[in-house]
PDB file of C-alpha atoms in Angstrom:
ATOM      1  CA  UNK A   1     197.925 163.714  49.575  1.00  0.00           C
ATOM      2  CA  UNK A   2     200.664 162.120  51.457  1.00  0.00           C
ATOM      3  CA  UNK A   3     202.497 159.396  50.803  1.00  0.00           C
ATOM      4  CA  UNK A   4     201.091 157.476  53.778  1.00  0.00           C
ATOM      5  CA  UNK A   5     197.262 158.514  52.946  1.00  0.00           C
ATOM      6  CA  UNK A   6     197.944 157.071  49.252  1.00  0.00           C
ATOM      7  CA  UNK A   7     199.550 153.553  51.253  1.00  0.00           C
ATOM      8  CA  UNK A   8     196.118 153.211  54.051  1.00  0.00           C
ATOM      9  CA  UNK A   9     193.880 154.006  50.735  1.00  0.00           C
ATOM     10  CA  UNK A  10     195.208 151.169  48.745  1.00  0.00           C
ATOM     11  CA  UNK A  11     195.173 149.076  51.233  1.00  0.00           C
ATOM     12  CA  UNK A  12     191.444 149.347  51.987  1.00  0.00           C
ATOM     13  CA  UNK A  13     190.673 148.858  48.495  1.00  0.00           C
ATOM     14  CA  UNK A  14     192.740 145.467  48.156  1.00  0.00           C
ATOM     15  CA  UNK A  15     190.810 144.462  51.543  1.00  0.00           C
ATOM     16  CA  UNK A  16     186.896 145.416  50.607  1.00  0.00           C
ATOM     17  CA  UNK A  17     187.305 145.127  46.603  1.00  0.00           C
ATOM     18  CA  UNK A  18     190.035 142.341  46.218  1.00  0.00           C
ATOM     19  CA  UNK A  19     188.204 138.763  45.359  1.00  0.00           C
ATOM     20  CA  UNK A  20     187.242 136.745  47.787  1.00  0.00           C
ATOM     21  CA  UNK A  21     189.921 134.309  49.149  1.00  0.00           C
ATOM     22  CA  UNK A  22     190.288 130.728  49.821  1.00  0.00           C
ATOM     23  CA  UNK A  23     188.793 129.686  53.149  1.00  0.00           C
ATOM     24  CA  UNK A  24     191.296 128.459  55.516  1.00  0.00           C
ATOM     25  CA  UNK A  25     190.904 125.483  57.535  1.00  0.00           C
ATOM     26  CA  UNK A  26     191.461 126.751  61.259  1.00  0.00           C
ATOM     27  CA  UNK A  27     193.538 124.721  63.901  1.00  0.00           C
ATOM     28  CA  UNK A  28     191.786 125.667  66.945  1.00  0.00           C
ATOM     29  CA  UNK A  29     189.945 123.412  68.991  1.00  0.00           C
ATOM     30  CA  UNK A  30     186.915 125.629  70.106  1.00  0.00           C
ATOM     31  CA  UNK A  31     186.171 126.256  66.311  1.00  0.00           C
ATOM     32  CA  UNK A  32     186.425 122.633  64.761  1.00  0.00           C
ATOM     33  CA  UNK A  33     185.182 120.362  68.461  1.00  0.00           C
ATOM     34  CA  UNK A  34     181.678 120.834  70.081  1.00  0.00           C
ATOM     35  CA  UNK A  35     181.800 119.254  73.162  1.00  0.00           C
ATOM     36  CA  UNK A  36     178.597 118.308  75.444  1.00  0.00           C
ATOM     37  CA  UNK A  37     176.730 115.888  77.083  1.00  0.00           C
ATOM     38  CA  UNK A  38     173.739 112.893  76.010  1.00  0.00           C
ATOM     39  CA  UNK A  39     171.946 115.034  78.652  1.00  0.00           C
ATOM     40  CA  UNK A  40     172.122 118.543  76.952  1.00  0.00           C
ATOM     41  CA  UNK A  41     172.081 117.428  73.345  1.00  0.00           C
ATOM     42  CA  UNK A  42     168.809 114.715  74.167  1.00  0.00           C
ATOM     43  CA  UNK A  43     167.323 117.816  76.344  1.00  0.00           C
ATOM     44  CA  UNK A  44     167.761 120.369  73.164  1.00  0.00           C
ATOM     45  CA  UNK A  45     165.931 117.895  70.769  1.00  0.00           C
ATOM     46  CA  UNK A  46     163.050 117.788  73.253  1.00  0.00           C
ATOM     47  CA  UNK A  47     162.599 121.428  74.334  1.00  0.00           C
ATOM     48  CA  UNK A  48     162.543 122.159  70.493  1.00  0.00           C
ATOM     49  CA  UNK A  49     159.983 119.981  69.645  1.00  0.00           C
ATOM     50  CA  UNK A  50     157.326 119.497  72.109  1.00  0.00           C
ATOM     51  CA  UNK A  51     154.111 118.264  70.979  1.00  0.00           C
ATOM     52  CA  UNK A  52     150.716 119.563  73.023  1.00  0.00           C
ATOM     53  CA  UNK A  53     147.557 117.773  72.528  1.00  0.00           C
ATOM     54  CA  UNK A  54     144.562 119.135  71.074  1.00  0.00           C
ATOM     55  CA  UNK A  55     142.231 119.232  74.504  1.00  0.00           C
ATOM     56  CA  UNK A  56     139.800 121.825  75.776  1.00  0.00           C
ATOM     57  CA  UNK A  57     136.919 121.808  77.907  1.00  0.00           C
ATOM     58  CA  UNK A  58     135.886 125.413  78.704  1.00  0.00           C
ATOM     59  CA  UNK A  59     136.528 129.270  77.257  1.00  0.00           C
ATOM     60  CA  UNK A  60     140.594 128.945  78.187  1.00  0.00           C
ATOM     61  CA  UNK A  61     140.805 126.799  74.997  1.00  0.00           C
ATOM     62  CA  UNK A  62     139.477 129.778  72.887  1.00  0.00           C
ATOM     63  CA  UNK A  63     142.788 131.237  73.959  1.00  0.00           C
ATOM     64  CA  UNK A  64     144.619 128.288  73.204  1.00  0.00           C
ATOM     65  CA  UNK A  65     143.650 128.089  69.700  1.00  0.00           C
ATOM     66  CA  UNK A  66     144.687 131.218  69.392  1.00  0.00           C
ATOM     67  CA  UNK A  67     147.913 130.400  69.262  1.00  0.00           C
ATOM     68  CA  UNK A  68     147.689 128.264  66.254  1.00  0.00           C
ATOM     69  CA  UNK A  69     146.744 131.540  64.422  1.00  0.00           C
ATOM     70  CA  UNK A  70     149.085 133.734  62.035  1.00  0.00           C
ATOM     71  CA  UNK A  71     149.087 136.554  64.758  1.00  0.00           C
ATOM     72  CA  UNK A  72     150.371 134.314  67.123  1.00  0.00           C
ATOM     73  CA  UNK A  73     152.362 130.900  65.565  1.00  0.00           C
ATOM     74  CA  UNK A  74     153.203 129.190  68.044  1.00  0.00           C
ATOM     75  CA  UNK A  75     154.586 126.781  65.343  1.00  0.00           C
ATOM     76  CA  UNK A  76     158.052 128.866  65.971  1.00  0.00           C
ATOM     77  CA  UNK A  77     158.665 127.124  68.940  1.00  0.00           C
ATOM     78  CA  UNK A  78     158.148 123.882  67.425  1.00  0.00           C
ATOM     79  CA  UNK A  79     154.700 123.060  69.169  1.00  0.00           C
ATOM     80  CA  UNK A  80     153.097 121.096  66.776  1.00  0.00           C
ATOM     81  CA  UNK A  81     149.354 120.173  68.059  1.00  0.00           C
ATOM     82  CA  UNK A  82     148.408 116.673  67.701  1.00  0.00           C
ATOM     83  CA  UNK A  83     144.994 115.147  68.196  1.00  0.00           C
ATOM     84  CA  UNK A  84     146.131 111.951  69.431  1.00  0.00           C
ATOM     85  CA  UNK A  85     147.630 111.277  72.736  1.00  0.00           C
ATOM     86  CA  UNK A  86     149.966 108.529  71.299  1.00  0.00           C
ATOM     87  CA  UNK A  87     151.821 111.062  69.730  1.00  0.00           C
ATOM     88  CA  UNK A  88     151.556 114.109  72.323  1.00  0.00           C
ATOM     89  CA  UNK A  89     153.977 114.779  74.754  1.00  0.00           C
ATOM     90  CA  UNK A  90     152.305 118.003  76.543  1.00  0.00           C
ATOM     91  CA  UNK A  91     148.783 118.156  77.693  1.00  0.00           C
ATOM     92  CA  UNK A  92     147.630 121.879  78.289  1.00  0.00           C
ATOM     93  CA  UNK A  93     144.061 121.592  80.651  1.00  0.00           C
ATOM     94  CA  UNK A  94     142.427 124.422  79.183  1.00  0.00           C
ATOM     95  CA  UNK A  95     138.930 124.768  80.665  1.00  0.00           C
ATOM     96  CA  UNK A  96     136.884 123.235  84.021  1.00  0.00           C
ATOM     97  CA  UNK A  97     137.267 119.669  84.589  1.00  0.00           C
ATOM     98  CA  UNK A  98     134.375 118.059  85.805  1.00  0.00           C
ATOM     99  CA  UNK A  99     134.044 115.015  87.626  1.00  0.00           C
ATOM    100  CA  UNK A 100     132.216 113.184  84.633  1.00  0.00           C
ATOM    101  CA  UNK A 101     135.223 114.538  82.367  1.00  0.00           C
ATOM    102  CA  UNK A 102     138.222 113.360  85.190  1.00  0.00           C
ATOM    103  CA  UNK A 103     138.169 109.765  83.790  1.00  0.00           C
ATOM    104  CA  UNK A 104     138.419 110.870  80.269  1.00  0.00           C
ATOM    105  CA  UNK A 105     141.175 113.314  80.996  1.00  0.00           C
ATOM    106  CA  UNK A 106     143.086 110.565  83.240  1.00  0.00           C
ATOM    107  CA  UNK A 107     143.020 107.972  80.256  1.00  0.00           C
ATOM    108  CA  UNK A 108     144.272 110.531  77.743  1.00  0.00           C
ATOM    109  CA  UNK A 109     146.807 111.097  79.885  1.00  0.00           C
ATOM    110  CA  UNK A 110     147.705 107.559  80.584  1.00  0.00           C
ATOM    111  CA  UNK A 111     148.286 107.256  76.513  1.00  0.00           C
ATOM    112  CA  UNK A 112     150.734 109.627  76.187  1.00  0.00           C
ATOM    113  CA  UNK A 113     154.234 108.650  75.730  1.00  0.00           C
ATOM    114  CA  UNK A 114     156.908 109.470  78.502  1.00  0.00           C
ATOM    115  CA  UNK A 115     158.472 111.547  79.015  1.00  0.00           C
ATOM    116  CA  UNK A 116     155.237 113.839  79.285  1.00  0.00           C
ATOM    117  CA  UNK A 117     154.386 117.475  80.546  1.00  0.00           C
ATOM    118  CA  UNK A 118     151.476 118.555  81.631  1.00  0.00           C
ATOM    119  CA  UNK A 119     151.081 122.718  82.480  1.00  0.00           C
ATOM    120  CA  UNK A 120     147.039 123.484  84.569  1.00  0.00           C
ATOM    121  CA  UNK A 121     145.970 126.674  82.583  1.00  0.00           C
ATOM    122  CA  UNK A 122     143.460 128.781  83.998  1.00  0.00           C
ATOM    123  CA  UNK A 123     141.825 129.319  87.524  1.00  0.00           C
ATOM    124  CA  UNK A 124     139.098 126.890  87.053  1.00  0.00           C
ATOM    125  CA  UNK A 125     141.735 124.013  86.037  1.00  0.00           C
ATOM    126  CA  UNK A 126     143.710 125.396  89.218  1.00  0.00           C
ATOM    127  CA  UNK A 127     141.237 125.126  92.014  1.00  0.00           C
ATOM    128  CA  UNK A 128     138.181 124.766  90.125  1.00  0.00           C
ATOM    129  CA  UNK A 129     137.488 128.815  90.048  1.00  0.00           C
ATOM    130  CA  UNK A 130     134.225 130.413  90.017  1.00  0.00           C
ATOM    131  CA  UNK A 131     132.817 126.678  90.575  1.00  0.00           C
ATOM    132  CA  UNK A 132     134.250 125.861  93.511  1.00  0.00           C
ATOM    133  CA  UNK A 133     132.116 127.514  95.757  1.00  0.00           C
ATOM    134  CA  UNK A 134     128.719 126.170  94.764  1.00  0.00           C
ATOM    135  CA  UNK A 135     129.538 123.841  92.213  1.00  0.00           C
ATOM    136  CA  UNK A 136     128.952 120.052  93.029  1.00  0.00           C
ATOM    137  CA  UNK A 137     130.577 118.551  89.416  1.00  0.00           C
ATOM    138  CA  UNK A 138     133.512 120.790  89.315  1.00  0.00           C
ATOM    139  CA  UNK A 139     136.756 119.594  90.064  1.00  0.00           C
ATOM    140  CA  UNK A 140     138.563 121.535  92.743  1.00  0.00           C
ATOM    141  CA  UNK A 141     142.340 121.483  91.186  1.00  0.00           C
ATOM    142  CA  UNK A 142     143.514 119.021  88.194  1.00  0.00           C
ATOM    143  CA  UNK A 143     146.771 117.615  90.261  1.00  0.00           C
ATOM    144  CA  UNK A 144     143.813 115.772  92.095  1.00  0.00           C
ATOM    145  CA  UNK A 145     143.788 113.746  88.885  1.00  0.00           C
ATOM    146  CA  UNK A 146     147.043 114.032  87.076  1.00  0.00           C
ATOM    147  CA  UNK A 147     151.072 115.297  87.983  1.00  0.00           C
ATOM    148  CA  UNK A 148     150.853 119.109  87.076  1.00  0.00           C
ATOM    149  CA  UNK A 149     154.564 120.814  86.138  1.00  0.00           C
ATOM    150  CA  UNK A 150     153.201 124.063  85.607  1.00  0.00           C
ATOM    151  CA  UNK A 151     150.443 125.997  86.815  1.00  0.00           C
ATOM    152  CA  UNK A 152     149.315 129.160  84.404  1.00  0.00           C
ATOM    153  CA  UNK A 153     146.829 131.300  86.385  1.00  0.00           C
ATOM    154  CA  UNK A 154     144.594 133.474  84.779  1.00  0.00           C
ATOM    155  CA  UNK A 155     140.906 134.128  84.013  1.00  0.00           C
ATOM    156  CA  UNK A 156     141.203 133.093  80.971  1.00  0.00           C
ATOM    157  CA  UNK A 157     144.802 133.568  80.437  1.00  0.00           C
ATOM    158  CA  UNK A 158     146.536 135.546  77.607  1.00  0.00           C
ATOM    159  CA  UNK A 159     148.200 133.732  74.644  1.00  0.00           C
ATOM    160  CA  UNK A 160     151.513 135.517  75.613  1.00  0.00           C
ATOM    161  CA  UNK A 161     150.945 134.102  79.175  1.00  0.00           C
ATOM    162  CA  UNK A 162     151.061 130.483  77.582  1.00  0.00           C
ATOM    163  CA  UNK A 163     154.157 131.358  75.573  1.00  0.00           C
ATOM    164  CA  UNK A 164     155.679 132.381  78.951  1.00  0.00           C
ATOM    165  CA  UNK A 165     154.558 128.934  80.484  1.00  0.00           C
ATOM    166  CA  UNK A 166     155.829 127.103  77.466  1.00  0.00           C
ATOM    167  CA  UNK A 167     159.403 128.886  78.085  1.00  0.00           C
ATOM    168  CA  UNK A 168     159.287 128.560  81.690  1.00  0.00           C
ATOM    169  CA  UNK A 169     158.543 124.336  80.851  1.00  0.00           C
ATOM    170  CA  UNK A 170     161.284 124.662  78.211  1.00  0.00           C
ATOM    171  CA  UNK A 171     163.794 125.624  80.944  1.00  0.00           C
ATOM    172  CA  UNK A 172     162.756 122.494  83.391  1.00  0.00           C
ATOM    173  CA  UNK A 173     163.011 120.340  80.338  1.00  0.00           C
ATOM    174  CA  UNK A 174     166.249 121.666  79.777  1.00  0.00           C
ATOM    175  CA  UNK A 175     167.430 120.768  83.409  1.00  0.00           C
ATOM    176  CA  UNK A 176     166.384 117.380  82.990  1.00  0.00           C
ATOM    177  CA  UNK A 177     168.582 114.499  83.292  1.00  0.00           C
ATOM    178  CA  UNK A 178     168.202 110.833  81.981  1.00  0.00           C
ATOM    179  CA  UNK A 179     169.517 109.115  85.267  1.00  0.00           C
ATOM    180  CA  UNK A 180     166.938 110.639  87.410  1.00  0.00           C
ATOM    181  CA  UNK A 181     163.832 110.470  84.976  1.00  0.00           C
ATOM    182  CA  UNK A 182     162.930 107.336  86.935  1.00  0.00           C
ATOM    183  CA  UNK A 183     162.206 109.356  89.987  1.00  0.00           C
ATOM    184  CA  UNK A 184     159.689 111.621  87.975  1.00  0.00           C
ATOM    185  CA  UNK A 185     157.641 108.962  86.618  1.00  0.00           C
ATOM    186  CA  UNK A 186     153.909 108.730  87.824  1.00  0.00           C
ATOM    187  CA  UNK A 187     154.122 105.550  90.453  1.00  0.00           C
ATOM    188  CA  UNK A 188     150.413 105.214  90.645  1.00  0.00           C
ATOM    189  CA  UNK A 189     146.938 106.194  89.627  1.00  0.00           C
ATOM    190  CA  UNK A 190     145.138 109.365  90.746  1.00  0.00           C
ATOM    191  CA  UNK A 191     141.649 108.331  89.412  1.00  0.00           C
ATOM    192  CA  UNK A 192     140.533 104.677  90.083  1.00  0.00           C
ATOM    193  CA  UNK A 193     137.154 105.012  90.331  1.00  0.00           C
ATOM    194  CA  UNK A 194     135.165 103.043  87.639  1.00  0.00           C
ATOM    195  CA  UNK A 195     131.333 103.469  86.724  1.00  0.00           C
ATOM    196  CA  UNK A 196     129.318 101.364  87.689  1.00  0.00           C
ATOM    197  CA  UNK A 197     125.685 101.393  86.778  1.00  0.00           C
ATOM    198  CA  UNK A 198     123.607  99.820  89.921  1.00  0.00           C
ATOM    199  CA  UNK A 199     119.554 100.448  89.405  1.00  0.00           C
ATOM    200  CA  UNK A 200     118.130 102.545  92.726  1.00  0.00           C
ATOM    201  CA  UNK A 201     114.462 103.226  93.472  1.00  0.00           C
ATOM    202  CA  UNK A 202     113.381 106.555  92.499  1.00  0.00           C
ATOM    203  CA  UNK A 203     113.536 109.298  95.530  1.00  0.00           C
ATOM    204  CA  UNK A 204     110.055 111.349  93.564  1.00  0.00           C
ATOM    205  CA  UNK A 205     108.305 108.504  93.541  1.00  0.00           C
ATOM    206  CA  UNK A 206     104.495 110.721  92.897  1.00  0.00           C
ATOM    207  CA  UNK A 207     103.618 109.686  96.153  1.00  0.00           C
ATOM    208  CA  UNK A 208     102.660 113.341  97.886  1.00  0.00           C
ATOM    209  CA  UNK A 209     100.541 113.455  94.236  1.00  0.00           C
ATOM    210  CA  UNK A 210      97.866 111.235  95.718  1.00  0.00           C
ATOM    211  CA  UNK A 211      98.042 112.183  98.787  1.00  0.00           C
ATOM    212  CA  UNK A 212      94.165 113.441 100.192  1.00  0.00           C
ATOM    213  CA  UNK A 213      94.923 116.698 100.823  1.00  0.00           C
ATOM    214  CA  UNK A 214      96.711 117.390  97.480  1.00  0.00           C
ATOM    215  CA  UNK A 215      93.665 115.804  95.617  1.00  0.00           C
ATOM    216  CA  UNK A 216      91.655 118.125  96.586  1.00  0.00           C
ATOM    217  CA  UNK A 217      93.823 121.221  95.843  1.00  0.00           C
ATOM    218  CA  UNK A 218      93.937 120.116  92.227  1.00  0.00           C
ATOM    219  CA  UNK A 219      90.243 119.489  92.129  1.00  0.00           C
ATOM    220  CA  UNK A 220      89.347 122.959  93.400  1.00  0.00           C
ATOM    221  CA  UNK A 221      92.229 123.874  90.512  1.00  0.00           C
ATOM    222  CA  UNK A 222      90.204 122.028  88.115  1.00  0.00           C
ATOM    223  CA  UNK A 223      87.000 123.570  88.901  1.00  0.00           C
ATOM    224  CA  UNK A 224      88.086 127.062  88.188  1.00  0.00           C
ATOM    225  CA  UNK A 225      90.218 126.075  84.862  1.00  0.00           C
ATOM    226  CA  UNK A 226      88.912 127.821  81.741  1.00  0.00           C
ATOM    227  CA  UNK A 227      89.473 124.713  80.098  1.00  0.00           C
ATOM    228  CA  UNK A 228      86.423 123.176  82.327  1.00  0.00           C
ATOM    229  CA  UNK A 229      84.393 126.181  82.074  1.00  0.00           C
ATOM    230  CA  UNK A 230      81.020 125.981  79.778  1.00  0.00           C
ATOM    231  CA  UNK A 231      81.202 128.599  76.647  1.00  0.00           C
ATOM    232  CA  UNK A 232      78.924 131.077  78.417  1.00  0.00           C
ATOM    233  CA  UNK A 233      81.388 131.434  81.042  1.00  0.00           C
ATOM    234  CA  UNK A 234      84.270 131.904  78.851  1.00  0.00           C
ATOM    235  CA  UNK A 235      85.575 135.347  79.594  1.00  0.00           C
ATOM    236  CA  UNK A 236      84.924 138.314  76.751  1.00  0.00           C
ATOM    237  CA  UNK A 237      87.733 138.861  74.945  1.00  0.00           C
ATOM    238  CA  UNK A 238      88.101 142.188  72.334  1.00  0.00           C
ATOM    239  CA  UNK A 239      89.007 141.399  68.806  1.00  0.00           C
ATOM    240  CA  UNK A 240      92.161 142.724  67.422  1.00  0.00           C
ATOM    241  CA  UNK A 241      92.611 145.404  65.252  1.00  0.00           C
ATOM    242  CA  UNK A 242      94.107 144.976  61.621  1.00  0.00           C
TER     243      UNK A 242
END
């Protein structure tokens, strides 16, 4: 073996198997100084750690709490699900929204804490879906009640589809800047319509029930009833066989 052969050998030895050396303290910038903005580094804490609140109306939550499963864990992306609005900052509308359930959904929504998301998953949250043709409760689209940032179509959609929608709302959050949050805010109420309980005469009032011609089609009911008919009458019947 050559000199040179002998010279390269010891010299890989002395750089794998030597000990371990001091660490020295760069002088470049790049590696000691992070520079960035209130924007970015405010934006990162919130895309990391948004907080969805535990809401569901319909079979699209099935999928939803799907997610909270081992397969799935959507923990990972920091969602943490929280059963009050006060501390939820996403509101995934998972199921049909009816118009006895649009109050409700507009006062949980009203608790939340800005700044707040809110992503429309499924086709009957959408445009009310297989109800909106006949359907005379169902509401025809949520953004007639609440601001909608993200719309996840789908009958009902896939878990990974809501892991998509959660990236795709990670990237707007990302975007986000404080100066121009005021523009995003909600400026007014979508539902303002309060019950009110007001006492109304009854439309079936058993009017047509005494009517003349009525009476006597359930008297010549009556008359032919095998309740009214005398035990001689009573039709034969065959005993059963044990």
């Amino acid at each position: 073996m050559s000199d040179t052969s002998l010279d390269s050998l010891r010299d890989l030895r002395a750089a794998s198997c030597g000990p371990v050396g001091s660490p020295e303290v760069t002088s470049d910038l790049s590696e000691n100084v992070i520079l960035t903005s209130l924007d970015d580094l405010h934006n990162w804490a919130r895309l990391s750690s948004l907080w969805p609140l535990l809401y569901g109306t319909a079979c699209c939550f099935i999928e939803f709490a799907a997610l909270i499963g081992s397969r799935f864990d959507f923990d990972r992306f920091g969602l943490v699900p929280r059963s009050s609005p006060r501390q939820a900052d996403l509101l995934i509308v998972a199921g049909t929204v009816t118009m006895k359930m649009a109050p409700a959904l507009v006062r949980l929504y009203e608790q939340m804490p800005e700044p707040k998301y809110v992503i429309a998953m499924g086709a009957c949250t959408i445009t009310g879906g297989m109800f909106s043709a006949d359907s005379t409760t169902a509401v025809r689209g949520v953004d007639k009640l609440i601001p909608v940032d993200l719309y996840l179509p789908g009958c009902p959609p896939r878990p990974e589809a809501i892991f998509d929608a959660v990236i795709k709302l990670r990237k707007k959050v990302g975007d986000e800047a404080i100066a121009e949050r005021g523009k995003l805010q909600q400026t007014h109420r979508y539902s303002t319509v309060e019950h009110r309980m007001t006492a109304v005469d009854p439309i079936v009032d058993g009017r047509y029930l005494r009517a003349e011609t009525q009476q006597k089609a359930l008297a010549a009911a009556e008359a032919v009833s095998p309740l009214n008919l005398a035990p001689a009458e009573q039709p034969e019947t065959t005993p059963a066989k044990s």
